[in-house]
Short mmCIF file of C-alpha atoms and ligand atoms in Angstrom, two decimals:
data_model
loop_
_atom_site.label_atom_id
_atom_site.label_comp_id
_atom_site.label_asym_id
_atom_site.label_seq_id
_atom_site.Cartn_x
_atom_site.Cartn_y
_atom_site.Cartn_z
CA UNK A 1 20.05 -16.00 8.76
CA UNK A 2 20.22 -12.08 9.20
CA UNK A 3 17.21 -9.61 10.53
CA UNK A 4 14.07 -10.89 9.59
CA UNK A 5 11.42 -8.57 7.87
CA UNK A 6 9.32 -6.47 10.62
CA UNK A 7 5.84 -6.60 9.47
CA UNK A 8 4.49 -3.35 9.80
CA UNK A 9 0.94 -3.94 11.71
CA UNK A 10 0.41 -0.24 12.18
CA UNK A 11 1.42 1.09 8.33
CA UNK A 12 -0.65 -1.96 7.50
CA UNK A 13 -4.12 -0.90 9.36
CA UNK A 14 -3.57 2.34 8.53
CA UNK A 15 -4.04 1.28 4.77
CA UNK A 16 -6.85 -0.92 5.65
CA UNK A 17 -8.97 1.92 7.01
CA UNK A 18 -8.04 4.11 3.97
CA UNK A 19 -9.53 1.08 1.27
CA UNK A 20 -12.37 0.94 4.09
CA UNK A 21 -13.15 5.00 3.87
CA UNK A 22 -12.64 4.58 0.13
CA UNK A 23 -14.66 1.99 0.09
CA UNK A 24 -17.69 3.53 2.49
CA UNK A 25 -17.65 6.63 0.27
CA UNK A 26 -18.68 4.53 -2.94
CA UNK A 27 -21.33 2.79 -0.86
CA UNK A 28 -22.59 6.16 -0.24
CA UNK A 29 -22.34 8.01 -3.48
CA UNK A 30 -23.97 4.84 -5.51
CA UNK A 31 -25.98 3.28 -3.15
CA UNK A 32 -26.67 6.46 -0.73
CA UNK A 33 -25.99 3.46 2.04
CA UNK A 34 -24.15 4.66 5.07
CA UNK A 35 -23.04 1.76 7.42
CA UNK A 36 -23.84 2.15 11.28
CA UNK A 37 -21.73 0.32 13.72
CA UNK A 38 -23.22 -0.12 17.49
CA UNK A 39 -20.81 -0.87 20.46
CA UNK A 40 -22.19 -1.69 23.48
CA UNK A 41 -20.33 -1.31 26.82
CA UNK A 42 -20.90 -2.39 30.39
CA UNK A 43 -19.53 -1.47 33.40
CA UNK A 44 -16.75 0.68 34.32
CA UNK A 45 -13.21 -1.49 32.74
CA UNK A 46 -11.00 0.37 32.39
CA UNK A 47 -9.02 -1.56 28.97
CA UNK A 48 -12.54 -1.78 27.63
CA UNK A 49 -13.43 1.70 28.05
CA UNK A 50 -10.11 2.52 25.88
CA UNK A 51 -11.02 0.37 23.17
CA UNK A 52 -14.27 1.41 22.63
CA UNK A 53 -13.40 5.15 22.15
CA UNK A 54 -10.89 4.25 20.07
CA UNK A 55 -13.26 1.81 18.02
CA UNK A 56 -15.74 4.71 17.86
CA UNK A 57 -13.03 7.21 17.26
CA UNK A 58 -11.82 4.96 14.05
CA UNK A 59 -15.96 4.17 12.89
CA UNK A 60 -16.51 8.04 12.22
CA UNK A 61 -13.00 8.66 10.55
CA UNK A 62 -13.67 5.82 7.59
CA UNK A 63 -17.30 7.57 7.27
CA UNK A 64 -19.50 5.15 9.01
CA UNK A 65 -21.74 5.90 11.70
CA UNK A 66 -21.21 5.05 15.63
CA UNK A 67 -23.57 4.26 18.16
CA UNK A 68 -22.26 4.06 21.63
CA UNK A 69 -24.20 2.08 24.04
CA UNK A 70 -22.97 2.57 27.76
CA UNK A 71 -24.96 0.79 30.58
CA UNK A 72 -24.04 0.62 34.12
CA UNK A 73 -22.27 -2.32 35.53
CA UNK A 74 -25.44 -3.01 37.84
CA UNK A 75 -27.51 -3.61 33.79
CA UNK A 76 -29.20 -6.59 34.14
CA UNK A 77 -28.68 -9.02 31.51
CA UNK A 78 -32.82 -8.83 30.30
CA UNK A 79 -31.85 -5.38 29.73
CA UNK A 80 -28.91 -6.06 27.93
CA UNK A 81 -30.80 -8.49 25.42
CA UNK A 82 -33.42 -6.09 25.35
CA UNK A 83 -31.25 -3.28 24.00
CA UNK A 84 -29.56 -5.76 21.60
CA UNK A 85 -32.92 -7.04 20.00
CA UNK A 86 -33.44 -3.13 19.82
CA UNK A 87 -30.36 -3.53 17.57
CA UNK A 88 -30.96 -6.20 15.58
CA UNK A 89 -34.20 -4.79 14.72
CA UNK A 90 -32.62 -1.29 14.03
CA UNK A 91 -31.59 -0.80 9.66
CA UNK A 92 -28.99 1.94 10.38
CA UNK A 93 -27.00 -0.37 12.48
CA UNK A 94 -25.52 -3.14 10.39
CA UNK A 95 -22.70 -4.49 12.55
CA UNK A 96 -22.89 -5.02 16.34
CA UNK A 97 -20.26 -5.52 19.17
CA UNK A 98 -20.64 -6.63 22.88
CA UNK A 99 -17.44 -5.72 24.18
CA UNK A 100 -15.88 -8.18 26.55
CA UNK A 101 -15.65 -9.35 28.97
CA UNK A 102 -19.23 -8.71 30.13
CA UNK A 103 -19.83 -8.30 34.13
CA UNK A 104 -19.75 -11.43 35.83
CA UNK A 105 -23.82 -11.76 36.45
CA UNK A 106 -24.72 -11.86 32.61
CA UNK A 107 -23.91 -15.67 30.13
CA UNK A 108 -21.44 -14.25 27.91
CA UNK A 109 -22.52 -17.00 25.40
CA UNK A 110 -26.44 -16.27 25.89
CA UNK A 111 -25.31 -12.19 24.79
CA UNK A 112 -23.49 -13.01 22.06
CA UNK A 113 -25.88 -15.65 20.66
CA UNK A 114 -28.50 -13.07 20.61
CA UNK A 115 -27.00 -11.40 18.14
CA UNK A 116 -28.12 -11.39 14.76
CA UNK A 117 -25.61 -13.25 13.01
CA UNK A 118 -26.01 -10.95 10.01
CA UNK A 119 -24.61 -8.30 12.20
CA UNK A 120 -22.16 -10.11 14.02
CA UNK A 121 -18.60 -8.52 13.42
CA UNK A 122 -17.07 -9.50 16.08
CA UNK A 123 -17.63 -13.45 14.12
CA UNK A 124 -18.31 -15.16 17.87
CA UNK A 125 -22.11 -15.97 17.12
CA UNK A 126 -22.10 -20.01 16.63
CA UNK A 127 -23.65 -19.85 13.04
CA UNK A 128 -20.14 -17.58 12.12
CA UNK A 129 -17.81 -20.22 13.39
CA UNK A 130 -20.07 -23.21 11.85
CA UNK A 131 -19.76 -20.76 8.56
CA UNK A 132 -16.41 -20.31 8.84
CA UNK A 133 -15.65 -24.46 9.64
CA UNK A 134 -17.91 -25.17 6.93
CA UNK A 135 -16.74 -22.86 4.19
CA UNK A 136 -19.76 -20.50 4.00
CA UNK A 137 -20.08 -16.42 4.02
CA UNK A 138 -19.02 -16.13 7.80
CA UNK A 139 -18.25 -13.03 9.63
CA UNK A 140 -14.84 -14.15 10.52
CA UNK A 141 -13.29 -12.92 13.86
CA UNK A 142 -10.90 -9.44 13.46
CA UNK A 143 -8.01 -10.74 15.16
CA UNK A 144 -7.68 -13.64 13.12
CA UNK A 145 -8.82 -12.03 9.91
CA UNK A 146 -5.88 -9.60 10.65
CA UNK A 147 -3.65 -12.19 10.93
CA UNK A 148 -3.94 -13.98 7.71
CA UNK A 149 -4.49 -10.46 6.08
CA UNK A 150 -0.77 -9.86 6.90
CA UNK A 151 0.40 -13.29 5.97
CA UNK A 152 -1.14 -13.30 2.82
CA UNK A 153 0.19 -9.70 1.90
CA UNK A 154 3.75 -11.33 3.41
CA UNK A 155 3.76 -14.64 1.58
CA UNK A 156 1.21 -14.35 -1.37
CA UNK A 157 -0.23 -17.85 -1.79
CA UNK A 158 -0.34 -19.83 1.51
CA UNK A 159 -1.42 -23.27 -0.47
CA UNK A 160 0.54 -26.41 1.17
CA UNK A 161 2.83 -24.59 4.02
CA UNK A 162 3.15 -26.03 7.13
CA UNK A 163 1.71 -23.61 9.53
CA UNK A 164 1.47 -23.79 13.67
CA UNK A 165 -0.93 -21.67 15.58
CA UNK A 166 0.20 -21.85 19.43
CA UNK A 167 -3.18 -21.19 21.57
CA UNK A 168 -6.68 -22.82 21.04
CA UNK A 169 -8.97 -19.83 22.56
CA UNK A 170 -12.28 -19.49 20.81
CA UNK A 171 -11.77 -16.14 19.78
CA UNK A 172 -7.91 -16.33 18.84
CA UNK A 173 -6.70 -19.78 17.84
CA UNK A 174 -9.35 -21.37 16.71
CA UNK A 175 -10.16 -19.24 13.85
CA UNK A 176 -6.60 -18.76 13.02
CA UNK A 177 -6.45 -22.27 12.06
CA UNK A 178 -9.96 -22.79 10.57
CA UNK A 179 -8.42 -19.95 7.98
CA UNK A 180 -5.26 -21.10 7.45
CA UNK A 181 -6.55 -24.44 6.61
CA UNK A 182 -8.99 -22.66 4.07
CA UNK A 183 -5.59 -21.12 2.44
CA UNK A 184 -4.83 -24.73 2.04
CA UNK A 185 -2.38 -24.80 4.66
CA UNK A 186 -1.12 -27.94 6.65
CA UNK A 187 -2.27 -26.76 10.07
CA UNK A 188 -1.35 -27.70 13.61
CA UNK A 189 -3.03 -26.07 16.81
CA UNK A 190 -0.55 -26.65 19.65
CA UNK A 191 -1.63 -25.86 23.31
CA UNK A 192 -0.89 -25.94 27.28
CA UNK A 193 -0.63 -30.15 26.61
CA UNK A 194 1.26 -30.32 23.64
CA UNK A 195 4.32 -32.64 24.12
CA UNK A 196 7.37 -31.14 22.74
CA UNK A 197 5.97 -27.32 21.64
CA UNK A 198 9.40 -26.57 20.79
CA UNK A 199 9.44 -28.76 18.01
CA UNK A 200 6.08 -28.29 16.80
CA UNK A 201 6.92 -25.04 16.55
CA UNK A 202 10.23 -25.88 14.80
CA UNK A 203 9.03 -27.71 11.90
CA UNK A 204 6.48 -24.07 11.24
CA UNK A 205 6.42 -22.36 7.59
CA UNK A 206 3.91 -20.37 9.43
CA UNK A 207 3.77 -19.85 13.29
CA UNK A 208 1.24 -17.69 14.97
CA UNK A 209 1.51 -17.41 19.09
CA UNK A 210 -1.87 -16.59 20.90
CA UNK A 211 -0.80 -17.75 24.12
CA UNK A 212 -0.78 -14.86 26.64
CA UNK A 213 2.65 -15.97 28.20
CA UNK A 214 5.02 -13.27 27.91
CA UNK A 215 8.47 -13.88 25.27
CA UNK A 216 7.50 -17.79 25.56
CA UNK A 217 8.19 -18.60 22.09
CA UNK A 218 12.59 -18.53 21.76
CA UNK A 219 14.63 -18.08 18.45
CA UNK A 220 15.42 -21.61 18.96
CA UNK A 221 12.01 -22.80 18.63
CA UNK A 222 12.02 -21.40 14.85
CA UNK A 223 12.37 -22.34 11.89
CA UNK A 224 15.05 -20.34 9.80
CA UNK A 225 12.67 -17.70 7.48
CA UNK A 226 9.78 -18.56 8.95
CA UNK A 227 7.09 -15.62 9.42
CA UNK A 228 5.96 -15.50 12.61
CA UNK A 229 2.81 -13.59 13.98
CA UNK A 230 2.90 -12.66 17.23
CA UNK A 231 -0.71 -12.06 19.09
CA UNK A 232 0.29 -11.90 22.33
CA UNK A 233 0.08 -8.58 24.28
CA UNK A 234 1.44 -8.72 27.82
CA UNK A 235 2.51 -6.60 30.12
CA UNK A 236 5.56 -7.06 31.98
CA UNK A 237 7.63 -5.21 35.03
CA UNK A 238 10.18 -2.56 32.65
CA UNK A 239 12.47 -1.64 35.56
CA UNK A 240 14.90 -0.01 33.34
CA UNK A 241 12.03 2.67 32.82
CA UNK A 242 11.91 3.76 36.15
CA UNK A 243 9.86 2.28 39.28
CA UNK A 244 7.01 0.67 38.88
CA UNK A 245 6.81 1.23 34.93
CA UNK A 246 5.59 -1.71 32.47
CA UNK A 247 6.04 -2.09 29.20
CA UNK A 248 4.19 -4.67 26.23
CA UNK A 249 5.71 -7.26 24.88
CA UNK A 250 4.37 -10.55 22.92
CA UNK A 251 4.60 -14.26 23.29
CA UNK A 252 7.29 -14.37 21.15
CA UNK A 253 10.78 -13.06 22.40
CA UNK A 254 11.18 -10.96 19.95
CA UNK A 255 15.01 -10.33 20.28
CA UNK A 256 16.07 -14.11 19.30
CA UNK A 257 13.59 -14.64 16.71
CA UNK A 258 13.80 -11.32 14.43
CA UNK A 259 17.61 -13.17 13.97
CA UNK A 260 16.14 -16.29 12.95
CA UNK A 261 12.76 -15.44 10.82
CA UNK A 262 12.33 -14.63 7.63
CA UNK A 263 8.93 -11.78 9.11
CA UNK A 264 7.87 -11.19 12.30
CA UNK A 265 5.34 -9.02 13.48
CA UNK A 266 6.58 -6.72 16.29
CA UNK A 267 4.23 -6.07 19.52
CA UNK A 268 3.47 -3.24 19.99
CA UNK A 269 2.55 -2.59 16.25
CA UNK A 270 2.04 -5.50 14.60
CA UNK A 271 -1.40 -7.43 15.15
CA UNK A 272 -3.00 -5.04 17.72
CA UNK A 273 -3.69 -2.31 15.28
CA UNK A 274 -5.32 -4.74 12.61
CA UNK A 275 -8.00 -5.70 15.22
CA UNK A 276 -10.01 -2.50 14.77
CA UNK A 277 -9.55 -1.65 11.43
CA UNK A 278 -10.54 -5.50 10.39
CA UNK A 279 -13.63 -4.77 12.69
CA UNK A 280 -14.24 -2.06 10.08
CA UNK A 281 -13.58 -3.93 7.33
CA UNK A 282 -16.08 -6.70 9.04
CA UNK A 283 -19.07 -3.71 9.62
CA UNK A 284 -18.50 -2.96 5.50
CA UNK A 285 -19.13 -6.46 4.30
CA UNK A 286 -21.78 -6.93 6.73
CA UNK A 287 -23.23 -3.64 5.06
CA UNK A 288 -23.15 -5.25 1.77
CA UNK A 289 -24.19 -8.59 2.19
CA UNK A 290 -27.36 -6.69 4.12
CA UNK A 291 -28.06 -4.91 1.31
CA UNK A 292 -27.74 -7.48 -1.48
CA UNK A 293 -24.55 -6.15 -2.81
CA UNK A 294 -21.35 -7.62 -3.76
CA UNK A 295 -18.62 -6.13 -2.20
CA UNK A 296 -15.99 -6.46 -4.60
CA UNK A 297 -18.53 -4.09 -7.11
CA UNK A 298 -18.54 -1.16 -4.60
CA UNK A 299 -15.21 0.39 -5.47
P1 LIG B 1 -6.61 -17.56 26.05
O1 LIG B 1 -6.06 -17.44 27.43
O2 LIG B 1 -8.06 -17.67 25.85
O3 LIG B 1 -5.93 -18.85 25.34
C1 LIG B 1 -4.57 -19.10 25.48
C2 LIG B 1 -4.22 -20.38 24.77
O4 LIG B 1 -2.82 -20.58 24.91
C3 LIG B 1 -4.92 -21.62 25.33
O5 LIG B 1 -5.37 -22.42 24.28
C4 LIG B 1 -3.84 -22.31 26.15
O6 LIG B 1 -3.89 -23.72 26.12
C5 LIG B 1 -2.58 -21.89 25.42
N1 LIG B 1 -1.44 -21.87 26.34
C6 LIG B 1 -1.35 -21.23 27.53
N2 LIG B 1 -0.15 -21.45 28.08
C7 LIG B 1 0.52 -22.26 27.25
C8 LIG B 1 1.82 -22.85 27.27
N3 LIG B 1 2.65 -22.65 28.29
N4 LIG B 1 2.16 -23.62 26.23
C9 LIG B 1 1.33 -23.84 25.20
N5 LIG B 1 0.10 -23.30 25.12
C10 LIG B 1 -0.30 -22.52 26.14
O7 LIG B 1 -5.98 -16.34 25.26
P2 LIG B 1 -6.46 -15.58 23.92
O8 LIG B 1 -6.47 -16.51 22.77
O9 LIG B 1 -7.66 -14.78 24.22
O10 LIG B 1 -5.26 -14.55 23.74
C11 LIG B 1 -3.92 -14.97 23.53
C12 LIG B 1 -3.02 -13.76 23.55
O11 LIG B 1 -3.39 -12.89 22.49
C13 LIG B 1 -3.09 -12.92 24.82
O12 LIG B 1 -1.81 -12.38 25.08
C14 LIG B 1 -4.04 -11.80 24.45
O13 LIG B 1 -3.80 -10.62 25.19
C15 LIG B 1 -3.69 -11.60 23.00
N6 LIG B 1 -4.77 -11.03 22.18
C16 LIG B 1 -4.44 -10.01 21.35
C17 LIG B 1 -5.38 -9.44 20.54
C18 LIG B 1 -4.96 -8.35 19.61
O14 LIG B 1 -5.78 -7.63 19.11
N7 LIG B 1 -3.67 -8.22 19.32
C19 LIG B 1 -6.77 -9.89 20.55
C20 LIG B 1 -7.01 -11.03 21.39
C21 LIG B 1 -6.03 -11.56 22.19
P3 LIG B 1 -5.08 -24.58 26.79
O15 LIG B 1 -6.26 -24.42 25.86
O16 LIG B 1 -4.55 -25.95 26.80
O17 LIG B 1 -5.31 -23.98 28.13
#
């Protein structure tokens, strides 16, 4: 079958956040409308602290405005909905993110249902996923929304393929299918009891891994010129660069299946990078649809 296509996730985001800036700089010169995202943190995590400066890092360079929120890991969760209402009341901040995982004394779901679902870009409020199961306006989740972002640039019109998403998280799989059966695709959700995965996965026009279990998915398990998008980010032992060293890899092996695809995302630099700059796609449209406006008139 020959190399497949690498899809490049990085190039890709990169161009995402340019429409975005382009975009954000209309908003401001016709509408003198400058979207605010807030991101709250708490605690110390390490992996979260990382993403957040990079998230804020990112909001100011398309030419929205960040609020960082940083509480102490000892916040108790009154405090945290108190600061969130505070938010949701607040007209310069029009998109809102609880970055998880939250400390293990606060209900993840009771934090993230008190957000305004207006405001919700991260798409986990329960009115989003009803939206998005139902066909409505939803703030769809930015992993997801990546994914089919890529697989639509990739394939053009998605109507009637077969497509496989391996995983069934709520903030991953789920949505991955909910969209790809909006495309029109024929969608399958596989999972930790599927019987025969390997052939599931086999008979995929379309086959997205969100598993978290490192190279799982083999070249054998593909369909020839299939795309394949590969969520997964794990981190494995990398002997070969020196003691102790790690390196990221996907759930896919990526080795076999570049010979067998038709497109494959790579990790690191395929659907990572797409995450944020679909989160600042998400705080745009929530912008908009705040302020009456159709986003396709902007630019
Ligand atoms: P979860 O752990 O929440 O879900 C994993 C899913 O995979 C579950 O539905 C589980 O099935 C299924 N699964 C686990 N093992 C197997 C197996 N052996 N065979 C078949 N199915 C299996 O993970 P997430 O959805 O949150 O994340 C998935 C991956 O994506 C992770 O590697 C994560 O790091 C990555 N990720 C990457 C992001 C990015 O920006 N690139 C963003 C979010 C996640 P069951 O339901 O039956 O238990």
């Amino acid at each position: 079958m020959g190399k497949a296509k690498i899809i490049d996730g990085k190039q890709f985001a990169a161009n995402l956040r340019a429409d975005v800036a382009k975009d954000v700089g209309a908003l401001k010169a016709k509408h003198n409308i400058t979207p605010g995202l807030a991101v709250v943190l708490v605690g110390e995590d390490p992996a979260s602290q990382v993403y957040v400066r990079s998230k804020g890092k990112m909001t100011v360079e398309v030419g929205m405005h960040s609020y960082e929120h940083k509480l102490p890991d000892d916040t108790s969760e009154a405090d945290l909905l108190a600061l969130v209402e505070k938010l949701n009341n607040d007209d310069t901040v029009n998109g809102i993110l609880v970055q998880l995982p939250l400390p293990k004394h606060m209900n993840s779901a009771k934090v993230l249902e008190s957000i305004n679902p207006a405001k919700d870009v991260d798409g986990f409020h329960l009115i989003n996923v009803g939206l998005l199961a139902t066909g409505g306006d939803a703030m769809v989740a930015c992993t997801p929304l990546g994914c089919l972002m890529m697989l639509k640039d990739q394939l053009g019109d998605l109507s009637g393929k077969k497509a496989v998403v391996v995983g069934r998280s709520n903030i991953v799989g789920k949505p991955m299918a909910q969209l790809l059966l909006r495309e029109n695709c024929t969608v399958t959700i596989a999972h930790s009891r599927t019987v025969d995965l390997a052939g599931e996965c086999k008979r995929a026009d379309i086959l997205v891994a969100a598993v978290g279990q490192p190279q799982m998915v083999k070249g054998s398990w593909i369909k020839p010129g299939a795309t394949v998008i590969d969520v997964g980010m794990n981190r494995i032992a990398a002997p070969e660069k020196g003691e102790g060293k790690t390196r990221l890899v996907g759930d896919v092996d990526f080795d076999e299946a570049v010979e067998v695809a038709g497109a494959i995302t790579p990790v690191p630099g395929g659907v990572g990078p797409m995450t944020i700059a679909c989160l600042l796609k998400n705080t745009f449209t929530a912008t908009c649809r705040q302020n009456g406006l159709d986003e396709a008139d902007i630019s």
